[in-house]
Amino acid sequence: MLLDSPERALRRAVPDLAARYAPLDLAELPTPVRVLPELADTWGLSAFFVKDDAVTSAAYGGTKVRALEWLLGAARRAGRQGVVTIGPWGSHHAVATATFARKSELGCRLVLFPQPDGPEVAWARTHLPELAACHWSGWLGFPLRLLAARSRRLGATRPFPIAAGGTSPVGVLGAAEGALEVAYAIRVGTLPCPDDVIVAAGSCGTAAGLLLGFGLAGPPYPRIVAVRVTSRAVARSGRVRALARKASRLVVSAGGPKPRAFPELAWIDDLAGAGYGHATGVGREVVSMGRDLAGLDLETTYTAKALSVAHLRRLEGRSVLFWNTYAGAVTAD
Ligand SMILES: *Cc1c(COP(=O)(O)O)cnc(C)c1O
């Protein structure tokens, strides 16, 4: 059942899940898989594929729209007129939420906390206020700001709260549907099953969705190689597994299938450098290599740190699919 649809397989195969959350169609799915032999050669891989979530949407690409299809749907289903969420000043999640809330005719309030300066922060300071009501908070006032932002009405209702990064069991269903796109391609024979799927782990929702989606698809399982890009307080392998299990329970409680097993999770803990938003030297090399050898647009916060695991030749001889979570659009302006 789940492998009958090239995209949005969960909501199609589990009608009660669709009825409960009323997920929206915001992205152009399925996203393509590209083959990049130049980078396979450079990194000693037997094959290198990119699942290109950069092109999920002309409005704002990247993987986060997958979670937002479910979260904004759930907000509307609950009768709310707006959403509230948090993120660092240059948060892709904040930009994505503001962009797609507007497209879904929902209000959006953002409470933003400090991160190191960079192009994303500069972009957000200029453009984010055009899209949403922004509270640029320091660390000190943050908890009170958030409390107020959650309780004050937006439109006629209290806003629907969306967690940082869009990462909650419901949000995870979006990335699980992404994994099912790849599983479908493997099933119909247009893609060989990779040994490894590399993904950046920030708030861990994407990695959890891949665990759930490939788990639901059944064998052959690729190994999920999740690379921590933020502090251990937020990104931990236990969190990835717990989120996958919780999202799985939502599917089961709506009458859907339960994975017989989850894929193996390899947790890469040593490539985050000084922490979230701090570029690493290896990451900078990966950005220029991606651009120069394959025209692949990467950034130093997530995707370059994730691909560092290949660049450092820790996956030699393996066939690898990289989950490209990033769309260059934000800084291309
Ligand atoms: C948010 C984000 C991620 C991380 O996803 P999580 O689900 O938060 O782990 C990866 N890459 C990019 C570009 C992102 O914006």
mmCIF file of C-alpha atoms and ligand atoms in Angstrom:
data_model
loop_
_atom_site.group_PDB
_atom_site.id
_atom_site.type_symbol
_atom_site.label_atom_id
_atom_site.label_comp_id
_atom_site.label_asym_id
_atom_site.label_seq_id
_atom_site.Cartn_x
_atom_site.Cartn_y
_atom_site.Cartn_z
ATOM 1 C CA MET A 1 0.000 0.000 0.000
ATOM 2 C CA LEU A 2 2.602 2.540 1.104
ATOM 3 C CA LEU A 3 4.719 1.815 -1.956
ATOM 4 C CA ASP A 4 1.858 2.372 -4.404
ATOM 5 C CA SER A 5 2.230 6.174 -4.480
ATOM 6 C CA PRO A 6 5.228 8.142 -5.791
ATOM 7 C CA GLU A 7 4.519 10.914 -3.252
ATOM 8 C CA ARG A 8 2.480 11.732 -0.124
ATOM 9 C CA ALA A 9 2.129 8.010 0.482
ATOM 10 C CA LEU A 10 1.175 8.158 4.153
ATOM 11 C CA ARG A 11 -1.840 10.382 3.776
ATOM 12 C CA ARG A 12 -2.971 8.392 0.725
ATOM 13 C CA ALA A 13 -2.597 4.993 2.338
ATOM 14 C CA VAL A 14 -3.927 5.928 5.786
ATOM 15 C CA PRO A 15 -7.160 7.923 5.304
ATOM 16 C CA ASP A 16 -7.792 8.371 9.032
ATOM 17 C CA LEU A 17 -4.399 10.038 9.387
ATOM 18 C CA ALA A 18 -5.313 12.450 6.579
ATOM 19 C CA ALA A 19 -8.681 13.114 8.219
ATOM 20 C CA ARG A 20 -7.103 13.803 11.613
ATOM 21 C CA TYR A 21 -4.463 16.325 10.440
ATOM 22 C CA ALA A 22 -5.757 17.465 7.047
ATOM 23 C CA PRO A 23 -2.236 17.864 5.610
ATOM 24 C CA LEU A 24 -1.882 20.523 2.891
ATOM 25 C CA ASP A 25 -0.255 20.238 -0.525
ATOM 26 C CA LEU A 26 2.382 22.963 -0.318
ATOM 27 C CA ALA A 27 5.396 21.368 -2.009
ATOM 28 C CA GLU A 28 6.051 20.056 -5.508
ATOM 29 C CA LEU A 29 6.578 16.376 -4.880
ATOM 30 C CA PRO A 30 8.221 13.977 -5.411
ATOM 31 C CA THR A 31 11.559 15.783 -5.508
ATOM 32 C CA PRO A 32 14.131 14.400 -7.974
ATOM 33 C CA VAL A 33 17.144 12.237 -7.195
ATOM 34 C CA ARG A 34 20.306 13.355 -8.980
ATOM 35 C CA VAL A 35 23.457 11.357 -9.677
ATOM 36 C CA LEU A 36 26.740 13.205 -9.055
ATOM 37 C CA PRO A 37 29.649 10.991 -10.199
ATOM 38 C CA GLU A 38 32.252 13.772 -9.735
ATOM 39 C CA LEU A 39 31.706 13.788 -6.001
ATOM 40 C CA ALA A 40 31.578 9.975 -5.829
ATOM 41 C CA ASP A 41 35.073 9.915 -7.410
ATOM 42 C CA THR A 42 36.407 12.627 -5.128
ATOM 43 C CA TRP A 43 35.148 10.996 -1.951
ATOM 44 C CA GLY A 44 35.867 7.376 -2.943
ATOM 45 C CA LEU A 45 32.197 6.366 -2.942
ATOM 46 C CA SER A 46 30.839 3.633 -5.206
ATOM 47 C CA ALA A 47 27.952 5.976 -6.087
ATOM 48 C CA PHE A 48 26.686 9.371 -4.951
ATOM 49 C CA PHE A 49 23.040 10.381 -5.235
ATOM 50 C CA VAL A 50 21.326 13.537 -4.020
ATOM 51 C CA LYS A 51 17.683 13.560 -2.973
ATOM 52 C CA ASP A 52 17.086 17.127 -4.022
ATOM 53 C CA ASP A 53 14.732 18.739 -1.556
ATOM 54 C CA ALA A 54 16.216 22.066 -2.673
ATOM 55 C CA VAL A 55 13.403 22.140 -5.245
ATOM 56 C CA THR A 56 10.393 21.405 -3.041
ATOM 57 C CA SER A 57 8.936 24.840 -3.735
ATOM 58 C CA ALA A 58 9.603 27.931 -5.811
ATOM 59 C CA ALA A 59 8.362 30.011 -2.849
ATOM 60 C CA TYR A 60 10.880 28.530 -0.424
ATOM 61 C CA GLY A 61 12.621 25.215 -0.971
ATOM 62 C CA GLY A 62 14.272 22.816 1.433
ATOM 63 C CA THR A 63 12.956 19.975 3.545
ATOM 64 C CA LYS A 64 11.040 22.019 6.126
ATOM 65 C CA VAL A 65 7.995 22.443 3.923
ATOM 66 C CA ARG A 66 7.401 18.706 4.279
ATOM 67 C CA ALA A 67 6.751 19.062 8.019
ATOM 68 C CA LEU A 68 4.767 22.253 7.423
ATOM 69 C CA GLU A 69 2.323 20.478 5.113
ATOM 70 C CA TRP A 70 1.267 18.498 8.203
ATOM 71 C CA LEU A 71 1.660 21.179 10.868
ATOM 72 C CA LEU A 72 -0.155 23.976 9.054
ATOM 73 C CA GLY A 73 -2.829 21.469 8.051
ATOM 74 C CA ALA A 74 -3.217 20.510 11.700
ATOM 75 C CA ALA A 75 -3.448 24.192 12.678
ATOM 76 C CA ARG A 76 -6.268 24.787 10.216
ATOM 77 C CA ARG A 77 -7.959 21.519 11.163
ATOM 78 C CA ALA A 78 -7.926 22.731 14.783
ATOM 79 C CA GLY A 79 -9.687 25.920 13.691
ATOM 80 C CA ARG A 80 -6.770 28.228 14.467
ATOM 81 C CA GLN A 81 -6.204 31.421 12.493
ATOM 82 C CA GLY A 82 -2.455 31.584 13.038
ATOM 83 C CA VAL A 83 0.659 29.811 14.230
ATOM 84 C CA VAL A 84 3.494 30.709 16.576
ATOM 85 C CA THR A 85 6.988 29.247 16.454
ATOM 86 C CA ILE A 86 10.556 29.846 17.571
ATOM 87 C CA GLY A 87 14.016 29.619 16.093
ATOM 88 C CA PRO A 88 17.400 31.318 15.994
ATOM 89 C CA TRP A 89 17.592 34.737 14.288
ATOM 90 C CA GLY A 90 18.598 33.232 10.928
ATOM 91 C CA SER A 91 16.304 30.220 11.209
ATOM 92 C CA HIS A 92 15.312 28.495 7.953
ATOM 93 C CA HIS A 93 12.384 27.080 9.897
ATOM 94 C CA ALA A 94 11.156 30.580 10.763
ATOM 95 C CA VAL A 95 11.363 31.704 7.141
ATOM 96 C CA ALA A 96 9.654 28.538 5.913
ATOM 97 C CA THR A 97 6.879 28.765 8.498
ATOM 98 C CA ALA A 98 6.225 32.437 7.741
ATOM 99 C CA THR A 99 6.224 31.807 3.985
ATOM 100 C CA PHE A 100 3.869 28.850 4.014
ATOM 101 C CA ALA A 101 1.603 30.165 6.760
ATOM 102 C CA ARG A 102 0.919 33.119 4.509
ATOM 103 C CA LYS A 103 0.221 30.838 1.539
ATOM 104 C CA SER A 104 -2.171 28.886 3.758
ATOM 105 C CA GLU A 105 -3.937 32.070 4.897
ATOM 106 C CA LEU A 106 -2.739 31.697 8.477
ATOM 107 C CA GLY A 107 -1.176 34.418 10.604
ATOM 108 C CA CYS A 108 2.374 33.864 11.844
ATOM 109 C CA ARG A 109 4.205 35.071 14.942
ATOM 110 C CA LEU A 110 7.908 34.354 15.455
ATOM 111 C CA VAL A 111 9.989 34.538 18.623
ATOM 112 C CA LEU A 112 13.650 34.500 17.641
ATOM 113 C CA PHE A 113 16.755 33.958 19.755
ATOM 114 C CA PRO A 114 20.457 34.717 19.181
ATOM 115 C CA GLN A 115 22.822 32.845 16.841
ATOM 116 C CA PRO A 116 26.210 33.767 15.307
ATOM 117 C CA ASP A 117 26.061 36.442 12.577
ATOM 118 C CA GLY A 118 25.979 35.283 8.984
ATOM 119 C CA PRO A 119 24.201 35.794 5.657
ATOM 120 C CA GLU A 120 21.053 34.068 6.915
ATOM 121 C CA VAL A 121 20.763 36.427 9.877
ATOM 122 C CA ALA A 122 21.215 39.470 7.657
ATOM 123 C CA TRP A 123 18.578 38.204 5.238
ATOM 124 C CA ALA A 124 16.108 37.462 8.016
ATOM 125 C CA ARG A 125 16.505 40.889 9.636
ATOM 126 C CA THR A 126 15.554 42.543 6.353
ATOM 127 C CA HIS A 127 12.895 40.225 4.974
ATOM 128 C CA LEU A 128 11.295 38.284 7.803
ATOM 129 C CA PRO A 129 9.265 41.241 9.143
ATOM 130 C CA GLU A 130 7.531 41.433 5.731
ATOM 131 C CA LEU A 131 6.215 37.912 6.289
ATOM 132 C CA ALA A 132 5.430 37.599 9.992
ATOM 133 C CA ALA A 133 5.195 39.388 13.331
ATOM 134 C CA CYS A 134 8.770 39.049 14.620
ATOM 135 C CA HIS A 135 10.073 39.316 18.166
ATOM 136 C CA TRP A 136 13.878 39.502 18.056
ATOM 137 C CA SER A 137 14.704 38.346 21.532
ATOM 138 C CA GLY A 138 17.911 38.066 23.499
ATOM 139 C CA TRP A 139 18.390 35.055 25.755
ATOM 140 C CA LEU A 140 17.333 36.930 28.850
ATOM 141 C CA GLY A 141 13.792 37.841 27.903
ATOM 142 C CA PHE A 142 13.132 34.783 25.797
ATOM 143 C CA PRO A 143 10.954 32.612 28.078
ATOM 144 C CA LEU A 144 8.594 35.477 28.901
ATOM 145 C CA ARG A 145 8.426 36.598 25.282
ATOM 146 C CA LEU A 146 7.490 33.087 24.266
ATOM 147 C CA LEU A 147 4.847 32.745 26.927
ATOM 148 C CA ALA A 148 3.235 36.006 25.845
ATOM 149 C CA ALA A 149 3.479 35.099 22.150
ATOM 150 C CA ARG A 150 1.726 31.804 22.750
ATOM 151 C CA SER A 151 -1.106 33.131 24.839
ATOM 152 C CA ARG A 152 -1.945 36.314 22.910
ATOM 153 C CA ARG A 153 -4.519 35.898 20.140
ATOM 154 C CA LEU A 154 -3.580 35.970 16.480
ATOM 155 C CA GLY A 155 -6.741 36.747 14.558
ATOM 156 C CA ALA A 156 -9.703 35.412 16.509
ATOM 157 C CA THR A 157 -7.935 32.444 18.126
ATOM 158 C CA ARG A 158 -4.863 31.615 20.103
ATOM 159 C CA PRO A 159 -2.082 30.669 17.665
ATOM 160 C CA PHE A 160 -1.285 27.004 17.040
ATOM 161 C CA PRO A 161 2.146 26.305 18.546
ATOM 162 C CA ILE A 162 4.776 24.805 16.233
ATOM 163 C CA ALA A 163 7.934 23.445 17.856
ATOM 164 C CA ALA A 164 11.464 24.584 16.931
ATOM 165 C CA GLY A 165 12.466 23.217 13.542
ATOM 166 C CA GLY A 166 8.905 21.992 12.982
ATOM 167 C CA THR A 167 9.992 18.921 14.907
ATOM 168 C CA SER A 168 7.150 17.107 16.622
ATOM 169 C CA PRO A 169 5.657 13.667 15.971
ATOM 170 C CA VAL A 170 3.167 15.200 13.504
ATOM 171 C CA GLY A 171 5.889 17.170 11.691
ATOM 172 C CA VAL A 172 7.989 14.014 11.359
ATOM 173 C CA LEU A 173 5.299 12.525 9.102
ATOM 174 C CA GLY A 174 6.410 14.918 6.356
ATOM 175 C CA ALA A 175 9.968 13.626 6.163
ATOM 176 C CA ALA A 176 8.623 10.080 6.432
ATOM 177 C CA GLU A 177 6.652 10.716 3.236
ATOM 178 C CA GLY A 178 9.926 11.949 1.706
ATOM 179 C CA ALA A 179 11.660 8.689 2.595
ATOM 180 C CA LEU A 180 8.735 6.826 1.040
ATOM 181 C CA GLU A 181 9.393 8.688 -2.245
ATOM 182 C CA VAL A 182 12.877 7.198 -2.288
ATOM 183 C CA ALA A 183 11.563 3.778 -1.231
ATOM 184 C CA TYR A 184 9.092 3.935 -4.122
ATOM 185 C CA ALA A 185 11.909 4.672 -6.596
ATOM 186 C CA ILE A 186 13.854 1.723 -5.195
ATOM 187 C CA ARG A 187 10.796 -0.534 -5.461
ATOM 188 C CA VAL A 188 10.058 0.368 -9.099
ATOM 189 C CA GLY A 189 13.735 0.010 -9.986
ATOM 190 C CA THR A 190 14.651 3.569 -10.954
ATOM 191 C CA LEU A 191 17.104 3.834 -8.037
ATOM 192 C CA PRO A 192 19.352 1.176 -6.500
ATOM 193 C CA CYS A 193 19.027 0.989 -2.720
ATOM 194 C CA PRO A 194 21.942 3.038 -1.320
ATOM 195 C CA ASP A 195 24.091 1.686 1.510
ATOM 196 C CA ASP A 196 23.873 4.968 3.402
ATOM 197 C CA VAL A 197 21.569 7.992 3.547
ATOM 198 C CA ILE A 198 23.366 11.071 4.930
ATOM 199 C CA VAL A 199 21.251 13.671 6.691
ATOM 200 C CA ALA A 200 22.005 16.685 8.910
ATOM 201 C CA ALA A 201 20.557 16.437 12.413
ATOM 202 C CA GLY A 202 19.490 19.730 13.989
ATOM 203 C CA SER A 203 16.178 19.384 15.790
ATOM 204 C CA CYS A 204 16.208 15.760 14.523
ATOM 205 C CA GLY A 205 12.813 15.706 12.806
ATOM 206 C CA THR A 206 14.197 15.006 9.352
ATOM 207 C CA ALA A 207 16.374 12.129 10.541
ATOM 208 C CA ALA A 208 13.445 10.705 12.530
ATOM 209 C CA GLY A 209 11.215 10.898 9.464
ATOM 210 C CA LEU A 210 13.775 8.996 7.392
ATOM 211 C CA LEU A 211 13.969 6.327 10.081
ATOM 212 C CA LEU A 212 10.178 5.983 10.091
ATOM 213 C CA GLY A 213 9.659 6.181 6.322
ATOM 214 C CA PHE A 214 12.326 3.620 5.432
ATOM 215 C CA GLY A 215 11.141 1.491 8.351
ATOM 216 C CA LEU A 216 7.584 1.515 7.004
ATOM 217 C CA ALA A 217 8.801 0.690 3.491
ATOM 218 C CA GLY A 218 10.490 -2.473 4.762
ATOM 219 C CA PRO A 219 13.709 -4.086 3.517
ATOM 220 C CA PRO A 220 16.101 -3.452 1.893
ATOM 221 C CA TYR A 221 16.969 -0.775 4.446
ATOM 222 C CA PRO A 222 19.643 1.819 3.809
ATOM 223 C CA ARG A 223 21.622 2.850 6.880
ATOM 224 C CA ILE A 224 20.726 6.355 8.101
ATOM 225 C CA VAL A 225 23.891 8.374 8.756
ATOM 226 C CA ALA A 226 22.790 11.340 10.866
ATOM 227 C CA VAL A 227 25.353 14.083 11.472
ATOM 228 C CA ARG A 228 24.883 16.261 14.540
ATOM 229 C CA VAL A 229 25.084 20.002 13.671
ATOM 230 C CA THR A 230 23.935 21.550 16.947
ATOM 231 C CA SER A 231 24.397 21.011 20.660
ATOM 232 C CA ARG A 232 23.888 17.616 22.294
ATOM 233 C CA ALA A 233 21.066 19.151 24.325
ATOM 234 C CA VAL A 234 19.005 19.225 21.119
ATOM 235 C CA ALA A 235 20.532 16.622 18.792
ATOM 236 C CA ARG A 236 20.906 13.096 20.151
ATOM 237 C CA SER A 237 20.417 9.675 18.620
ATOM 238 C CA GLY A 238 17.934 8.831 21.382
ATOM 239 C CA ARG A 239 15.823 11.805 20.340
ATOM 240 C CA VAL A 240 15.789 10.658 16.716
ATOM 241 C CA ARG A 241 14.620 7.199 17.745
ATOM 242 C CA ALA A 242 12.023 8.515 20.216
ATOM 243 C CA LEU A 243 10.553 10.859 17.597
ATOM 244 C CA ALA A 244 10.380 8.062 15.029
ATOM 245 C CA ARG A 245 8.580 5.835 17.530
ATOM 246 C CA LYS A 246 6.124 8.572 18.535
ATOM 247 C CA ALA A 247 5.327 9.400 14.913
ATOM 248 C CA SER A 248 4.913 5.693 14.233
ATOM 249 C CA ARG A 249 2.346 5.507 17.021
ATOM 250 C CA LEU A 250 0.324 8.290 15.342
ATOM 251 C CA VAL A 251 0.236 6.210 12.162
ATOM 252 C CA VAL A 252 -0.759 3.054 14.019
ATOM 253 C CA SER A 253 -3.451 4.838 16.026
ATOM 254 C CA ALA A 254 -5.005 5.965 12.720
ATOM 255 C CA GLY A 255 -5.162 2.391 11.487
ATOM 256 C CA GLY A 256 -1.904 2.461 9.495
ATOM 257 C CA PRO A 257 0.920 -0.080 9.445
ATOM 258 C CA LYS A 258 3.712 -0.435 12.000
ATOM 259 C CA PRO A 259 7.332 -0.901 10.871
ATOM 260 C CA ARG A 260 8.633 -4.390 11.592
ATOM 261 C CA ALA A 261 12.040 -2.798 12.114
ATOM 262 C CA PHE A 262 13.728 0.573 11.787
ATOM 263 C CA PRO A 263 16.865 1.002 9.670
ATOM 264 C CA GLU A 264 20.240 1.141 11.379
ATOM 265 C CA LEU A 265 21.091 4.627 12.643
ATOM 266 C CA ALA A 266 24.747 5.687 12.537
ATOM 267 C CA TRP A 267 25.143 8.763 14.706
ATOM 268 C CA ILE A 268 28.051 11.082 13.798
ATOM 269 C CA ASP A 269 28.823 13.221 16.790
ATOM 270 C CA ASP A 270 32.174 14.905 16.065
ATOM 271 C CA LEU A 271 31.566 17.218 13.080
ATOM 272 C CA ALA A 272 29.549 20.054 14.662
ATOM 273 C CA GLY A 273 32.626 22.184 15.433
ATOM 274 C CA ALA A 274 31.946 25.008 17.881
ATOM 275 C CA GLY A 275 28.198 24.463 17.616
ATOM 276 C CA TYR A 276 25.080 25.581 15.762
ATOM 277 C CA GLY A 277 25.792 28.118 13.055
ATOM 278 C CA HIS A 278 29.574 28.043 13.557
ATOM 279 C CA ALA A 279 31.226 27.056 10.279
ATOM 280 C CA THR A 280 33.981 24.420 10.375
ATOM 281 C CA GLY A 281 37.100 24.330 8.199
ATOM 282 C CA VAL A 282 36.111 20.979 6.718
ATOM 283 C CA GLY A 283 32.614 22.306 6.076
ATOM 284 C CA ARG A 284 34.018 25.262 4.123
ATOM 285 C CA GLU A 285 36.010 22.848 1.943
ATOM 286 C CA VAL A 286 32.851 20.848 1.307
ATOM 287 C CA VAL A 287 30.942 23.992 0.248
ATOM 288 C CA SER A 288 33.540 24.920 -2.374
ATOM 289 C CA MET A 289 33.925 21.347 -3.543
ATOM 290 C CA GLY A 290 30.158 20.926 -3.984
ATOM 291 C CA ARG A 291 29.960 24.165 -5.948
ATOM 292 C CA ASP A 292 33.081 23.669 -8.094
ATOM 293 C CA LEU A 293 32.721 19.967 -8.905
ATOM 294 C CA ALA A 294 28.968 19.455 -9.065
ATOM 295 C CA GLY A 295 27.164 22.817 -8.984
ATOM 296 C CA LEU A 296 25.712 21.753 -5.647
ATOM 297 C CA ASP A 297 24.646 24.682 -3.465
ATOM 298 C CA LEU A 298 25.472 23.984 0.206
ATOM 299 C CA GLU A 299 25.740 26.064 3.394
ATOM 300 C CA THR A 300 27.955 25.742 6.453
ATOM 301 C CA THR A 301 25.304 25.284 9.192
ATOM 302 C CA TYR A 302 23.734 21.976 8.130
ATOM 303 C CA THR A 303 24.507 20.447 4.753
ATOM 304 C CA ALA A 304 28.276 20.978 4.621
ATOM 305 C CA LYS A 305 28.689 19.567 8.125
ATOM 306 C CA ALA A 306 26.603 16.553 7.110
ATOM 307 C CA LEU A 307 28.635 15.905 3.964
ATOM 308 C CA SER A 308 31.886 16.253 5.909
ATOM 309 C CA VAL A 309 31.430 12.595 6.843
ATOM 310 C CA ALA A 310 31.919 11.683 3.159
ATOM 311 C CA HIS A 311 34.619 14.307 2.569
ATOM 312 C CA LEU A 312 36.678 12.844 5.423
ATOM 313 C CA ARG A 313 36.464 9.491 3.599
ATOM 314 C CA ARG A 314 34.633 7.679 6.338
ATOM 315 C CA LEU A 315 32.220 6.110 3.832
ATOM 316 C CA GLU A 316 34.749 4.853 1.262
ATOM 317 C CA GLY A 317 33.471 2.210 -1.117
ATOM 318 C CA ARG A 318 29.820 2.719 -0.126
ATOM 319 C CA SER A 319 26.929 3.945 -2.223
ATOM 320 C CA VAL A 320 25.536 7.066 -0.632
ATOM 321 C CA LEU A 321 22.389 9.141 -0.972
ATOM 322 C CA PHE A 322 22.645 12.645 0.472
ATOM 323 C CA TRP A 323 19.401 14.195 1.698
ATOM 324 C CA ASN A 324 19.787 17.758 0.427
ATOM 325 C CA THR A 325 17.715 19.698 2.924
ATOM 326 C CA TYR A 326 18.842 23.127 1.724
ATOM 327 C CA ALA A 327 17.581 25.564 -0.893
ATOM 328 C CA GLY A 328 19.956 28.380 -1.754
ATOM 329 C CA ALA A 329 17.134 30.872 -2.243
ATOM 330 C CA VAL A 330 17.488 32.732 1.076
ATOM 331 C CA THR A 331 20.918 34.142 0.457
ATOM 332 C CA ALA A 332 20.686 34.309 -3.348
ATOM 333 C CA ASP A 333 18.891 37.663 -3.063
HETATM 334 C C1 LIG B 1 16.341 22.568 9.495
HETATM 335 C C2 LIG B 1 17.371 22.107 8.558
HETATM 336 C C3 LIG B 1 17.960 20.845 8.711
HETATM 337 C C4 LIG B 1 17.774 19.962 9.915
HETATM 338 O O1 LIG B 1 16.594 19.355 10.053
HETATM 339 P P1 LIG B 1 16.102 18.935 11.510
HETATM 340 O O2 LIG B 1 14.841 18.249 11.182
HETATM 341 O O3 LIG B 1 15.931 20.180 12.316
HETATM 342 O O4 LIG B 1 17.122 18.021 12.100
HETATM 343 C C5 LIG B 1 18.895 20.460 7.786
HETATM 344 N N1 LIG B 1 19.249 21.268 6.765
HETATM 345 C C6 LIG B 1 18.714 22.479 6.589
HETATM 346 C C7 LIG B 1 19.188 23.320 5.476
HETATM 347 C C8 LIG B 1 17.764 22.949 7.481
HETATM 348 O O5 LIG B 1 17.261 24.179 7.312
#
